[in-house]
PDB file of C-alpha atoms in Angstrom:
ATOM      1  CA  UNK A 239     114.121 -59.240  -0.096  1.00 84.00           C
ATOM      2  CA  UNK A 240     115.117 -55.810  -1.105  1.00 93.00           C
ATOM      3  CA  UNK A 241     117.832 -54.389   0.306  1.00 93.00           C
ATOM      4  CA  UNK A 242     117.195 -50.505   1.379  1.00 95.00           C
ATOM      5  CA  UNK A 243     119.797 -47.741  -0.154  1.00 96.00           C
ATOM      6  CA  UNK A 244     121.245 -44.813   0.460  1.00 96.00           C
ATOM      7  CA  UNK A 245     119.439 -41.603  -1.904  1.00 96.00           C
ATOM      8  CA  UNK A 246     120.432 -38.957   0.441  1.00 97.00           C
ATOM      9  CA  UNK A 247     122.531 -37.082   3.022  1.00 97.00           C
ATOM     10  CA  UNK A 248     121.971 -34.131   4.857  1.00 97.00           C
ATOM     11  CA  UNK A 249     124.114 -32.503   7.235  1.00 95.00           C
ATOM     12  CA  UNK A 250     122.937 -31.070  10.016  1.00 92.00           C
ATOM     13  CA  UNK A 251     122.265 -27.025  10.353  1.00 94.00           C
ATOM     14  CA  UNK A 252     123.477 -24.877  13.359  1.00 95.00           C
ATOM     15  CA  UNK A 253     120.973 -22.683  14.843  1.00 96.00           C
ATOM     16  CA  UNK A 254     118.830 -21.612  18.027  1.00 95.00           C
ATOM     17  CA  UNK A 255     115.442 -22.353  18.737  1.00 94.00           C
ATOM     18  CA  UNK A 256     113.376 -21.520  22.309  1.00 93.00           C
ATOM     19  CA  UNK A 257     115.077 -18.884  24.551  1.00 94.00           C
ATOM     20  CA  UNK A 258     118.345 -19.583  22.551  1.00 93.00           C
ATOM     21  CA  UNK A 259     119.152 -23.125  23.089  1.00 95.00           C
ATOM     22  CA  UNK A 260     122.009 -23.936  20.445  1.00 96.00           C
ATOM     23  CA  UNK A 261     120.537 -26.766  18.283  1.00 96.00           C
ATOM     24  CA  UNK A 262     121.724 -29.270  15.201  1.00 97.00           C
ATOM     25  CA  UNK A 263     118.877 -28.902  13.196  1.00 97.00           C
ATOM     26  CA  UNK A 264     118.942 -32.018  11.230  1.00 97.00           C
ATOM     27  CA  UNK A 265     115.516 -32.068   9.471  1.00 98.00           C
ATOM     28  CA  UNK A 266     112.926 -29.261   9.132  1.00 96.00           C
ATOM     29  CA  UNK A 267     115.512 -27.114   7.108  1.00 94.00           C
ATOM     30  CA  UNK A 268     115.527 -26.776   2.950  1.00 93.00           C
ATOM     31  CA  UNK A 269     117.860 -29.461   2.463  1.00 95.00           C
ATOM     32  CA  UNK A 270     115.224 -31.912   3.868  1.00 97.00           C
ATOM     33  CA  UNK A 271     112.288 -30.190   4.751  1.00 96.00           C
ATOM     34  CA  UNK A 272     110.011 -33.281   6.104  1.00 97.00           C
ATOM     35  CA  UNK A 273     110.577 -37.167   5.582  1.00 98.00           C
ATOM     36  CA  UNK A 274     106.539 -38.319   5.926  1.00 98.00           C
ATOM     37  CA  UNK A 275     105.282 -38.446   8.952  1.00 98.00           C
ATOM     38  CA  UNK A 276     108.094 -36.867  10.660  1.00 98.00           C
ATOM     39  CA  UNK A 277     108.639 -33.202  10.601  1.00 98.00           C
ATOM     40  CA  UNK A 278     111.681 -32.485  12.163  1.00 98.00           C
ATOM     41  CA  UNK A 279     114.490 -33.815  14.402  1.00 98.00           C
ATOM     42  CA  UNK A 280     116.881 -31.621  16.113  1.00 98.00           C
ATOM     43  CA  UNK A 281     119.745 -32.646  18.576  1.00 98.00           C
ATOM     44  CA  UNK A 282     120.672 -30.434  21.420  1.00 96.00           C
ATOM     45  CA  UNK A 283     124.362 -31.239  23.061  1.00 96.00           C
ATOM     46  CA  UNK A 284     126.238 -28.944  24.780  1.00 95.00           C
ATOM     47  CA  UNK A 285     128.223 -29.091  28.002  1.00 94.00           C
ATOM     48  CA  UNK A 286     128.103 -24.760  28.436  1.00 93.00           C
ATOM     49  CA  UNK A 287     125.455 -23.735  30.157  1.00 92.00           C
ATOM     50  CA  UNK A 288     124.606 -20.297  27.982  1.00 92.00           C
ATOM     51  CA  UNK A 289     124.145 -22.913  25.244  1.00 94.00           C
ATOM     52  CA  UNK A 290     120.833 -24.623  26.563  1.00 94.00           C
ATOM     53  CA  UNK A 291     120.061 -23.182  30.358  1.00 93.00           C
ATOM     54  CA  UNK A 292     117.553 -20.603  28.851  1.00 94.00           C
ATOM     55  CA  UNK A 293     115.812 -23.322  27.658  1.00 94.00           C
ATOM     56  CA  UNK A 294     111.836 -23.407  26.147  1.00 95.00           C
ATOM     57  CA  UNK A 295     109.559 -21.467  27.821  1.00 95.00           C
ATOM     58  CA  UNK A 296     106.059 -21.287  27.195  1.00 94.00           C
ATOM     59  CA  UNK A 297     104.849 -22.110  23.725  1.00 95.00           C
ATOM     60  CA  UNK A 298     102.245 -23.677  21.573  1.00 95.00           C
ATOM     61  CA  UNK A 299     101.812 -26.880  19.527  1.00 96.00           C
ATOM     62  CA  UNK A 300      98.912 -27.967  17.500  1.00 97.00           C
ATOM     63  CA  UNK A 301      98.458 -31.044  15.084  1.00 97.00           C
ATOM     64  CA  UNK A 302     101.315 -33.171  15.807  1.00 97.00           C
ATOM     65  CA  UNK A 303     104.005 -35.043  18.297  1.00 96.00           C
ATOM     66  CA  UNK A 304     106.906 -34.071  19.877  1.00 96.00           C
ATOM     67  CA  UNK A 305     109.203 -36.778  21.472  1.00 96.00           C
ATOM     68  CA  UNK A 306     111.830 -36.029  23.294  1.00 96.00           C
ATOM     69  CA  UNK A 307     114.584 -38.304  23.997  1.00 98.00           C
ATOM     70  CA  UNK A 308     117.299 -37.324  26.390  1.00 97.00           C
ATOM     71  CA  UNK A 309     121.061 -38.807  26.955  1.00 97.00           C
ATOM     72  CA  UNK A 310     122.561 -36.738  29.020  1.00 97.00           C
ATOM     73  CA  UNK A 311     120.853 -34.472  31.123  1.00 96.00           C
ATOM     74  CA  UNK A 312     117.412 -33.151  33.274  1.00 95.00           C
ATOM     75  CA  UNK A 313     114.811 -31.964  31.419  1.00 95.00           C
ATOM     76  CA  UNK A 314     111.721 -30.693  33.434  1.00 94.00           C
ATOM     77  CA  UNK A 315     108.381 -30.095  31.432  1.00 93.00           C
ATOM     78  CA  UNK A 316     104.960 -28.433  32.553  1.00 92.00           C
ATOM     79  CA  UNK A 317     101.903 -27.081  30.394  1.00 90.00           C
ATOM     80  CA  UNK A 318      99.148 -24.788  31.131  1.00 89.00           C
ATOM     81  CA  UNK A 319      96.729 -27.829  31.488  1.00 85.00           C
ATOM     82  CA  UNK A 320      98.550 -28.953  34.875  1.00 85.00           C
ATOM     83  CA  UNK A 321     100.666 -31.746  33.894  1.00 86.00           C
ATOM     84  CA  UNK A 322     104.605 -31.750  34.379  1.00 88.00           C
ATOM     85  CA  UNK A 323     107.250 -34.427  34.768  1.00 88.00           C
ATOM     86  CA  UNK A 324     110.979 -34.429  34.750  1.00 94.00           C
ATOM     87  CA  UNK A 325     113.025 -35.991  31.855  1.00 95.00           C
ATOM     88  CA  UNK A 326     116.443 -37.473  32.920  1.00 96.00           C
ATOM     89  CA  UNK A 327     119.202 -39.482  31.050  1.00 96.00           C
ATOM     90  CA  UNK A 328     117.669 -42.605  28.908  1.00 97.00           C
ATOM     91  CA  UNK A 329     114.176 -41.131  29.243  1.00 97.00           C
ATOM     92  CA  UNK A 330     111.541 -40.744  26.509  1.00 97.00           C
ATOM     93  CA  UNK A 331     108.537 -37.934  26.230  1.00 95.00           C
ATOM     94  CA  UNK A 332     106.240 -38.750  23.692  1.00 93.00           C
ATOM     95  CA  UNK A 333     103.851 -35.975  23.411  1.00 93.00           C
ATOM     96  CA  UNK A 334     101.009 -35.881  21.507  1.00 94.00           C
ATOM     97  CA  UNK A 335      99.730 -32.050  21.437  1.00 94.00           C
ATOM     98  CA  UNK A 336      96.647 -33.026  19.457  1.00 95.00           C
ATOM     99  CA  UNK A 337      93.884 -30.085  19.573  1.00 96.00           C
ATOM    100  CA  UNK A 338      96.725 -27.901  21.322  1.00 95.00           C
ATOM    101  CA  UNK A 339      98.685 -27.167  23.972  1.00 94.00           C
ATOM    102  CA  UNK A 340     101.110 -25.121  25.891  1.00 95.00           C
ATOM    103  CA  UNK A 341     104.269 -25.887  27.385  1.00 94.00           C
ATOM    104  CA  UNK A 342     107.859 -25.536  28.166  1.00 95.00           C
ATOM    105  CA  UNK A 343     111.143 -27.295  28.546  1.00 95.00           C
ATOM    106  CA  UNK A 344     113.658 -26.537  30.927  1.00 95.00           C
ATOM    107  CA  UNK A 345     116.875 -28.118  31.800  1.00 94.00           C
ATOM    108  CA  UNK A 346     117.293 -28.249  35.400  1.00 90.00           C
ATOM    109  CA  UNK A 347     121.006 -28.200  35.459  1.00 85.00           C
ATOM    110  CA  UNK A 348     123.880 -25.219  35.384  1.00 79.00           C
ATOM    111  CA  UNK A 349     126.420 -27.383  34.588  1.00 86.00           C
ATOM    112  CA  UNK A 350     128.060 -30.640  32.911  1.00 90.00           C
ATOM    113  CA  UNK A 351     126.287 -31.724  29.357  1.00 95.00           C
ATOM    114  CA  UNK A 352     122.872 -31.511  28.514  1.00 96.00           C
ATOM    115  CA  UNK A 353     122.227 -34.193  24.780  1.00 97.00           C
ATOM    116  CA  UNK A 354     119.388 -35.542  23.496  1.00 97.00           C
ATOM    117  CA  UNK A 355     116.898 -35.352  20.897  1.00 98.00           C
ATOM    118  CA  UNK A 356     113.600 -33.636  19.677  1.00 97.00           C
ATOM    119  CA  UNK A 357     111.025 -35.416  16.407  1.00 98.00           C
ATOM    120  CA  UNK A 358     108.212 -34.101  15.278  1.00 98.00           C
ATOM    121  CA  UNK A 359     105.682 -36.532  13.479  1.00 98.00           C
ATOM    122  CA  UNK A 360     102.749 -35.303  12.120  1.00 98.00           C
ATOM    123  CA  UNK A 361      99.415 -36.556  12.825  1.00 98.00           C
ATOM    124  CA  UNK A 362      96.817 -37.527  10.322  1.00 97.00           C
ATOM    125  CA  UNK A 363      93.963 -34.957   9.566  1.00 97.00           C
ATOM    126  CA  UNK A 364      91.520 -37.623  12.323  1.00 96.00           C
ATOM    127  CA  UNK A 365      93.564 -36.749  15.001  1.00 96.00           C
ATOM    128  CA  UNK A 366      94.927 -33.392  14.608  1.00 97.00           C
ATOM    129  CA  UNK A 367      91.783 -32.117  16.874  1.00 96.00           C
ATOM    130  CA  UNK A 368      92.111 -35.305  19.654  1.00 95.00           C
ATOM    131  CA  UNK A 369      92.902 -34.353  23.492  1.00 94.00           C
ATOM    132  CA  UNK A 370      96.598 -33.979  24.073  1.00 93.00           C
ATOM    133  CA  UNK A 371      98.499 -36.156  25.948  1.00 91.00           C
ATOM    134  CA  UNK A 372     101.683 -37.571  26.819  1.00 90.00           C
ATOM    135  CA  UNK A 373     103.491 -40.848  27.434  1.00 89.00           C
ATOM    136  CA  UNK A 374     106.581 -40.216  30.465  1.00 92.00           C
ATOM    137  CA  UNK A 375     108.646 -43.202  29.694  1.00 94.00           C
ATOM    138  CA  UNK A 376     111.404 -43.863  32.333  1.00 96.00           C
ATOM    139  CA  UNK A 377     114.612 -45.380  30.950  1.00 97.00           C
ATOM    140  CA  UNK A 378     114.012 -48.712  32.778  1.00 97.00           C
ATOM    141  CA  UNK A 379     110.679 -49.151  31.066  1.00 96.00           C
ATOM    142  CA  UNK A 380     112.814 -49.118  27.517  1.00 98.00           C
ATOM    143  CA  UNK A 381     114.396 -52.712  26.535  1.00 98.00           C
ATOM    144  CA  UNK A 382     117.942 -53.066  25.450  1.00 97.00           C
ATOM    145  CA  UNK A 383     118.744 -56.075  23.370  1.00 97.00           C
ATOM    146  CA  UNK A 384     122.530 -56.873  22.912  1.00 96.00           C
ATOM    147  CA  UNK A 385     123.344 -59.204  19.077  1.00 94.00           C
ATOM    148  CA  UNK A 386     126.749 -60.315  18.304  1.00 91.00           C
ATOM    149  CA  UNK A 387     127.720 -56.872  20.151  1.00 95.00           C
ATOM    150  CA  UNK A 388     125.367 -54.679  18.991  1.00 97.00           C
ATOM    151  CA  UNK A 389     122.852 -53.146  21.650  1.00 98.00           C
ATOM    152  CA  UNK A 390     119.475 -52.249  20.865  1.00 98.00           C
ATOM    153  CA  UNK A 391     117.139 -49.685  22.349  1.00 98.00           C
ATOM    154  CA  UNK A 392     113.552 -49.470  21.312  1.00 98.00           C
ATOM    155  CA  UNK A 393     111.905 -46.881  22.162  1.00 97.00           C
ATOM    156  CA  UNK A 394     109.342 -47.654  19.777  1.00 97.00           C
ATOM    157  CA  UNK A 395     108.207 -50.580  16.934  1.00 96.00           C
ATOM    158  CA  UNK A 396     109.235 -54.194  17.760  1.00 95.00           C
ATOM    159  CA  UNK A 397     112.388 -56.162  16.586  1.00 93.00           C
ATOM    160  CA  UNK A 398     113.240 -59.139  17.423  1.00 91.00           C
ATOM    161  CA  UNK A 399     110.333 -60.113  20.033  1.00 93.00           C
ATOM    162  CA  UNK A 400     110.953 -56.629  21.696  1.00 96.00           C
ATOM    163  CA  UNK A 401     108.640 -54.054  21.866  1.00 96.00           C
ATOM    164  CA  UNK A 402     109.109 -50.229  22.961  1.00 96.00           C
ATOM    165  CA  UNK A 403     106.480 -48.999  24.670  1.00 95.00           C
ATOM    166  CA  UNK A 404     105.270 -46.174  23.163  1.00 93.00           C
ATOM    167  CA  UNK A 405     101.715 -45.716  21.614  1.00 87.00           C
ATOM    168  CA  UNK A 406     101.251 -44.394  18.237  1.00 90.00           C
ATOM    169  CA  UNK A 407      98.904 -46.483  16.483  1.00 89.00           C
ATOM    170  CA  UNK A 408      98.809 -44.288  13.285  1.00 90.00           C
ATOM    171  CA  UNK A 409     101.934 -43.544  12.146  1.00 95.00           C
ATOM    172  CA  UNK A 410     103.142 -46.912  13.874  1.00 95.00           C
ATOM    173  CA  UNK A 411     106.570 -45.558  14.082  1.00 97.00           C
ATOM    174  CA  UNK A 412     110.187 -47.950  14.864  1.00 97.00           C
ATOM    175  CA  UNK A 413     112.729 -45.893  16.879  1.00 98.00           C
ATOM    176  CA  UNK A 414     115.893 -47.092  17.800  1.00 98.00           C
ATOM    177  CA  UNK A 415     119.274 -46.060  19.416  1.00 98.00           C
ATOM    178  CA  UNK A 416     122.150 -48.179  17.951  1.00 98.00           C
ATOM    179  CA  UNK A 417     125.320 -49.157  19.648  1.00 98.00           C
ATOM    180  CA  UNK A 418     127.802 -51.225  17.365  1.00 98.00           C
ATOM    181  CA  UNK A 419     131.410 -51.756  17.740  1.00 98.00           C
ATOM    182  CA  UNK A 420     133.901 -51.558  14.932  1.00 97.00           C
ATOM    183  CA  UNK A 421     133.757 -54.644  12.586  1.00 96.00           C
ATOM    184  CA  UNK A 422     130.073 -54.957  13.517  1.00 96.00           C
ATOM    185  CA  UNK A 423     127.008 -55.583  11.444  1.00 95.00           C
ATOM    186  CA  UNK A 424     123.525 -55.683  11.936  1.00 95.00           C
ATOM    187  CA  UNK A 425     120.350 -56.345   9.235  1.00 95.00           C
ATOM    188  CA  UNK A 426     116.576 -54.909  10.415  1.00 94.00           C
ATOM    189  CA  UNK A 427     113.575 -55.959   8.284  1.00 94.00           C
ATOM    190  CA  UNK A 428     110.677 -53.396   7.903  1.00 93.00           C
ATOM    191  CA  UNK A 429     108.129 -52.936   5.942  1.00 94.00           C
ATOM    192  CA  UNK A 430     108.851 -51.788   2.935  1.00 95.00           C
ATOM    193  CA  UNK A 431     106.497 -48.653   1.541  1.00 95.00           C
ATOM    194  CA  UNK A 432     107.754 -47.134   5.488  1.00 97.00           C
ATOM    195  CA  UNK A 433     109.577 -43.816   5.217  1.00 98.00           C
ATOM    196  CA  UNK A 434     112.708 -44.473   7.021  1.00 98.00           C
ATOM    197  CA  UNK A 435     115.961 -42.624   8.044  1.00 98.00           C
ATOM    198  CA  UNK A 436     119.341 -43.170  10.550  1.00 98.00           C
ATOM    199  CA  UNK A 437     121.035 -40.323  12.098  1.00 98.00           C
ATOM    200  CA  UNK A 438     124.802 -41.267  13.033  1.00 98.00           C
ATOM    201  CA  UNK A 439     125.713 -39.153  16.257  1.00 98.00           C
ATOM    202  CA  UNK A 440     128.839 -40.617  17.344  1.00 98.00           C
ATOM    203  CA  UNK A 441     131.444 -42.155  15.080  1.00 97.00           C
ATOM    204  CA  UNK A 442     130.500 -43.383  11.438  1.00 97.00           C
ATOM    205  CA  UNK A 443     128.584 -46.134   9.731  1.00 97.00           C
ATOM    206  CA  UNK A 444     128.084 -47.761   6.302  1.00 97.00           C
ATOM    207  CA  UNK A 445     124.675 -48.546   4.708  1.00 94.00           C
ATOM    208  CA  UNK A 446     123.913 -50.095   1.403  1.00 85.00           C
ATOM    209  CA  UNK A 447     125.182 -52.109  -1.356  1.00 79.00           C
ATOM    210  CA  UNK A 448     127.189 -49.920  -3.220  1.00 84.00           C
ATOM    211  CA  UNK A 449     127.990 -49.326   0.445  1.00 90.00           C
ATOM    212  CA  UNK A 450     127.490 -45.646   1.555  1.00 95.00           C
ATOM    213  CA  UNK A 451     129.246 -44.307   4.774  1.00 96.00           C
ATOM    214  CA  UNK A 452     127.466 -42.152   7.296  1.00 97.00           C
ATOM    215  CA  UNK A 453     129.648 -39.726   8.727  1.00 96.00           C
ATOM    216  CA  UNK A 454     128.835 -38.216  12.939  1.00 96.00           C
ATOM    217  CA  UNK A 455     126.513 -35.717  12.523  1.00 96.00           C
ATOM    218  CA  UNK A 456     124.875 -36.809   8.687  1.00 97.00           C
ATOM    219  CA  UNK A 457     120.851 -37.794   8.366  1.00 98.00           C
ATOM    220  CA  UNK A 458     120.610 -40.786   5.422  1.00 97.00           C
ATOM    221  CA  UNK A 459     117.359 -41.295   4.147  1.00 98.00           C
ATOM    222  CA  UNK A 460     116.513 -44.521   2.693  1.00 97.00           C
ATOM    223  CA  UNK A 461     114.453 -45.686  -0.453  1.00 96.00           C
ATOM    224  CA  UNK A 462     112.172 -48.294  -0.094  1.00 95.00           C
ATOM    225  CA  UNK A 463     112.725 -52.160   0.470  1.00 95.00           C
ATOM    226  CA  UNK A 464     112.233 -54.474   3.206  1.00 93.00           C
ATOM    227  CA  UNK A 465     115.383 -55.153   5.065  1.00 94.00           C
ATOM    228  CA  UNK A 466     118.926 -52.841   5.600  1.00 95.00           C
ATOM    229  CA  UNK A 467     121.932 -53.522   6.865  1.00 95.00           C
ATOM    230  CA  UNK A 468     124.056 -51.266   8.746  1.00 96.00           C
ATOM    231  CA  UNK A 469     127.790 -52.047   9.140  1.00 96.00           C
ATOM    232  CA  UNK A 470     131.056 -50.492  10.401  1.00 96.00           C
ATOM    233  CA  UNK A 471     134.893 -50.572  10.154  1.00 93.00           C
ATOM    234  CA  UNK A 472     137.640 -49.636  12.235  1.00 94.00           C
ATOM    235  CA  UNK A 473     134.749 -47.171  14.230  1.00 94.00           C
ATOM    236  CA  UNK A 474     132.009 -47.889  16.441  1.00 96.00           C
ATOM    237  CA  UNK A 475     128.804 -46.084  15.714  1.00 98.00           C
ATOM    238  CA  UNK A 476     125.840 -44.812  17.661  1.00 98.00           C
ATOM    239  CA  UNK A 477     122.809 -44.199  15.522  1.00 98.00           C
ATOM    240  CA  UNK A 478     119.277 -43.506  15.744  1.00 98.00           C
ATOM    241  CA  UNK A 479     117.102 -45.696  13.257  1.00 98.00           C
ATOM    242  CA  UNK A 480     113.644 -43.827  12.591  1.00 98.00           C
ATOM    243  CA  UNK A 481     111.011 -45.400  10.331  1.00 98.00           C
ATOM    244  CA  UNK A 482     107.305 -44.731  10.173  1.00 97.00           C
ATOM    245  CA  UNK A 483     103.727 -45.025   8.126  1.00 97.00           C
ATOM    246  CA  UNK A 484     103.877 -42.428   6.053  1.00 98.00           C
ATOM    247  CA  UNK A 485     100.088 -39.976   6.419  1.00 97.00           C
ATOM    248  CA  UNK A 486     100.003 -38.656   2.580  1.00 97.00           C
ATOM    249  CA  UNK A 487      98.211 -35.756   3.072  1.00 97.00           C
ATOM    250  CA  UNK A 488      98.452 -32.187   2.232  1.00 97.00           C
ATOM    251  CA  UNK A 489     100.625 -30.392   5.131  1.00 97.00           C
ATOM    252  CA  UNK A 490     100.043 -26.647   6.337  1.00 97.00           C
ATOM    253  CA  UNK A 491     103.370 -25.293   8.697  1.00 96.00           C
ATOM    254  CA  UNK A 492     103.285 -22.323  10.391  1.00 95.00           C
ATOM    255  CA  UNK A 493     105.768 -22.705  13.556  1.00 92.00           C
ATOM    256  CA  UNK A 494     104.492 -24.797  16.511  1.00 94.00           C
ATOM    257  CA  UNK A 495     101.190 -25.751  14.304  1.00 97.00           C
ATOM    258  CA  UNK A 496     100.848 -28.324  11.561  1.00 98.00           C
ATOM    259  CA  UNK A 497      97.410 -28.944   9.795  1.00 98.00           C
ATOM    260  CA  UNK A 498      96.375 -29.558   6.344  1.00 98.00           C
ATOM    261  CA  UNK A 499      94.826 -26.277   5.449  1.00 97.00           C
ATOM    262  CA  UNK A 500      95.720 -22.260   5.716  1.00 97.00           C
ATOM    263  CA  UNK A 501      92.414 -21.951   7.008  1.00 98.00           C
ATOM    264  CA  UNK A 502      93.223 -24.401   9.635  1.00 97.00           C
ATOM    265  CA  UNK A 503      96.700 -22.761  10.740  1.00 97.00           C
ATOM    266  CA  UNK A 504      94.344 -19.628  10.847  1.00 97.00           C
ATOM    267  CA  UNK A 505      92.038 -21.330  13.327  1.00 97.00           C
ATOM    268  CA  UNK A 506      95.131 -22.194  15.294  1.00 96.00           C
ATOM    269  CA  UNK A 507      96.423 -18.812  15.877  1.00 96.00           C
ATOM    270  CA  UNK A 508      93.036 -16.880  16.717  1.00 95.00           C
ATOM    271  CA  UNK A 509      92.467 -19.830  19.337  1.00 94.00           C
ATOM    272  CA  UNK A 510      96.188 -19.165  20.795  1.00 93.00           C
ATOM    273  CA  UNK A 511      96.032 -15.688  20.482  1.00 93.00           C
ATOM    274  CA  UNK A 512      92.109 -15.645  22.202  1.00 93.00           C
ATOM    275  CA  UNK A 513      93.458 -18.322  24.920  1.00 87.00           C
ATOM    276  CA  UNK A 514      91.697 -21.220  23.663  1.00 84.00           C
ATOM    277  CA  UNK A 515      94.237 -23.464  23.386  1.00 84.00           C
TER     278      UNK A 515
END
C-alpha cells in the first residue's frame, strides 16, 4: 500500500465571477490551472448581501459539469430549456451541460450567509455533445457516516459500504465533506492512478508522511498511491476530499465552454451567439 503525499499547495485567489458574486477561486487560476478531470472549484461565503445577491444570471456552458454544493444558503436555478429547482443548505446540483445549455443561479436570500461550493469536471470528447441534464440531490438523500468521530458525507464514490448518489459513470468521481475533531485520524483507500485533491475550509489538517499541514483556505493535491491518511492536532478540520478518473485528452477553454479543439470552442460560440444552444 502506498501511502499518497503532499506535492502541492495552492491558496485560494479572490475575485468575482457572475453579476459580481465575491468568490475564492481555488482552482482554474495559474497556480493550478486544472487537476484532470476537474476544471475548477470555487467557494462562495459571505454573510453581506452586495457580496453574492447579484448572483448568475443567464449564461452558457458546453462540454462539461458543474456541481454545486451548498452549506449555507438558497440557491434557486432555471435554464432556457424549462427546468428549475431550488438549492438549500446540504444540497447537491450535479449538472451535466453536455451539448449546451443556459442558465442562472440566484440566491434567494437578502440576508444571513450564503457558502458553498462550485467544480467543474470535464467530460470526455463521447459526451461533450450528450443531452444536458441534471441530478437535484436533497440533503436527506446524501449519507453521513460517523468513525471514531469523524463524519462522512458522500456526495459521490463509495467508502465504506456507502454510496453517494450521484451519476457520473466516466469520470467516476469520490466527493466527500470531512468533519474530524482535534486528535482525529482517518485513512481512505482509492485507486491509485485517480487524480485526487482536499480542500481544508475550516480549521487545519495534516496529510502525509513527512506529514504536511493544510492550512483553512489551502487546495493539496496529491501524487499517486492507494490509500491517505488525513490527521489533526489541537484543531478540528472540515475538508472536502475530491478524487476522480482522470480523461487524458487534449482540452480547449474558452469561458463557460470546454472541448478538445479551437474549432470546437468555435462551433460553441456561433451556436450561442445564433441561439442554438
Amino acid at each position: 500500500m502506498k501511502q499518497r503525499q503532499v506535492i502541492q499547495t495552492v491558496q485560494g485567489r479572490s475575485t468575482y465571477d457572475g453579476a459580481g458574486v465575491h468568490i475564492n477561486r481555488v482552482m482554474g487560476t495559474s497556480q493550478l490551472l486544472q487537476l484532470d478531470p476537474f476544471l475548477l472549484l470555487d467557494e462562495f461565503k459571505s454573510d453581506n448581501p452586495n457580496d453574492y445577491i447579484a448572483g448568475f444570471p443567464d449564461h452558457p456552458h458546453r462540454g462539461f459539469e458543474t456541481v454545486t454544493y451548498m452549506l449555507t444558503g438558497r440557491m434557486r436555478h432555471k435554464d432556457n430549456q424549462g427546468n428549475k429547482g431550488l438549492l438549500t443548505a446540504g444540497d447537491v446540483q450535479w449538472m451535466t451541460a453536455g451539448r449546451g445549455i443556459v442558465h442562472s443561479e440566484m440566491p434567494e436570500q437578502e440576508d444571513g450567509l450564503l457558502w458553498g461550493f462550485q467544480l467543474w469536471v470535464n467530460l470526455p470528447a463521447q459526451d461533450k455533445m450528450t443531452a444536458p441534464r441534471y441530478q437535484d440531490i436533497q440533503s436527506e438523500r446524501i449519507p453521513i457516516f460517523e468513525e471514531n468521530g469523524v463524519k462522512v458525507k458522500v456526495i459521490a464514490g463509495e467508502i465504506n459500504g456507502y454510496k453517494g448518489p450521484v451519476d457520473a459513470p466516466t469520470t467516476q468521481p469520490i466527493y466527500l465533506d470531512m468533519e474530524l475533531p482535534p486528535q482525529a485520524s482517518y485513512s481512505l483507500s482509492l485507486l491509485d492512478h485517480y487524480s485526487a485533491f482536499i480542500y481544508v475550509y475550516v480549521g487545519s489538517a495534516q496529510v502525509g508522511n513527512p506529514i504536511k499541514t493544510i492550512n483553512q483556505g489551502t487546495l493539496a493535491v496529491l501524487d499517486s498511491g492507494n490509500t491517505i491518511t488525513i490527521t489533526t492536532t489541537d484543531e478540528s478540520a472540515r475538508l472536502l476530499f475530491i478524487a476522480g478518473q482522470p480523461l487524458k485528452e487534449s482540452i480547449v477553454r474558452y469561458g463557460p465552454f470546454v472541448m478538445n479543439s479551437k474549432e470546437e470552442i468555435q462551433q460553441a460560440l456561433a451556436d450561442y451567439q445564433s441561439g442554438i444552444l
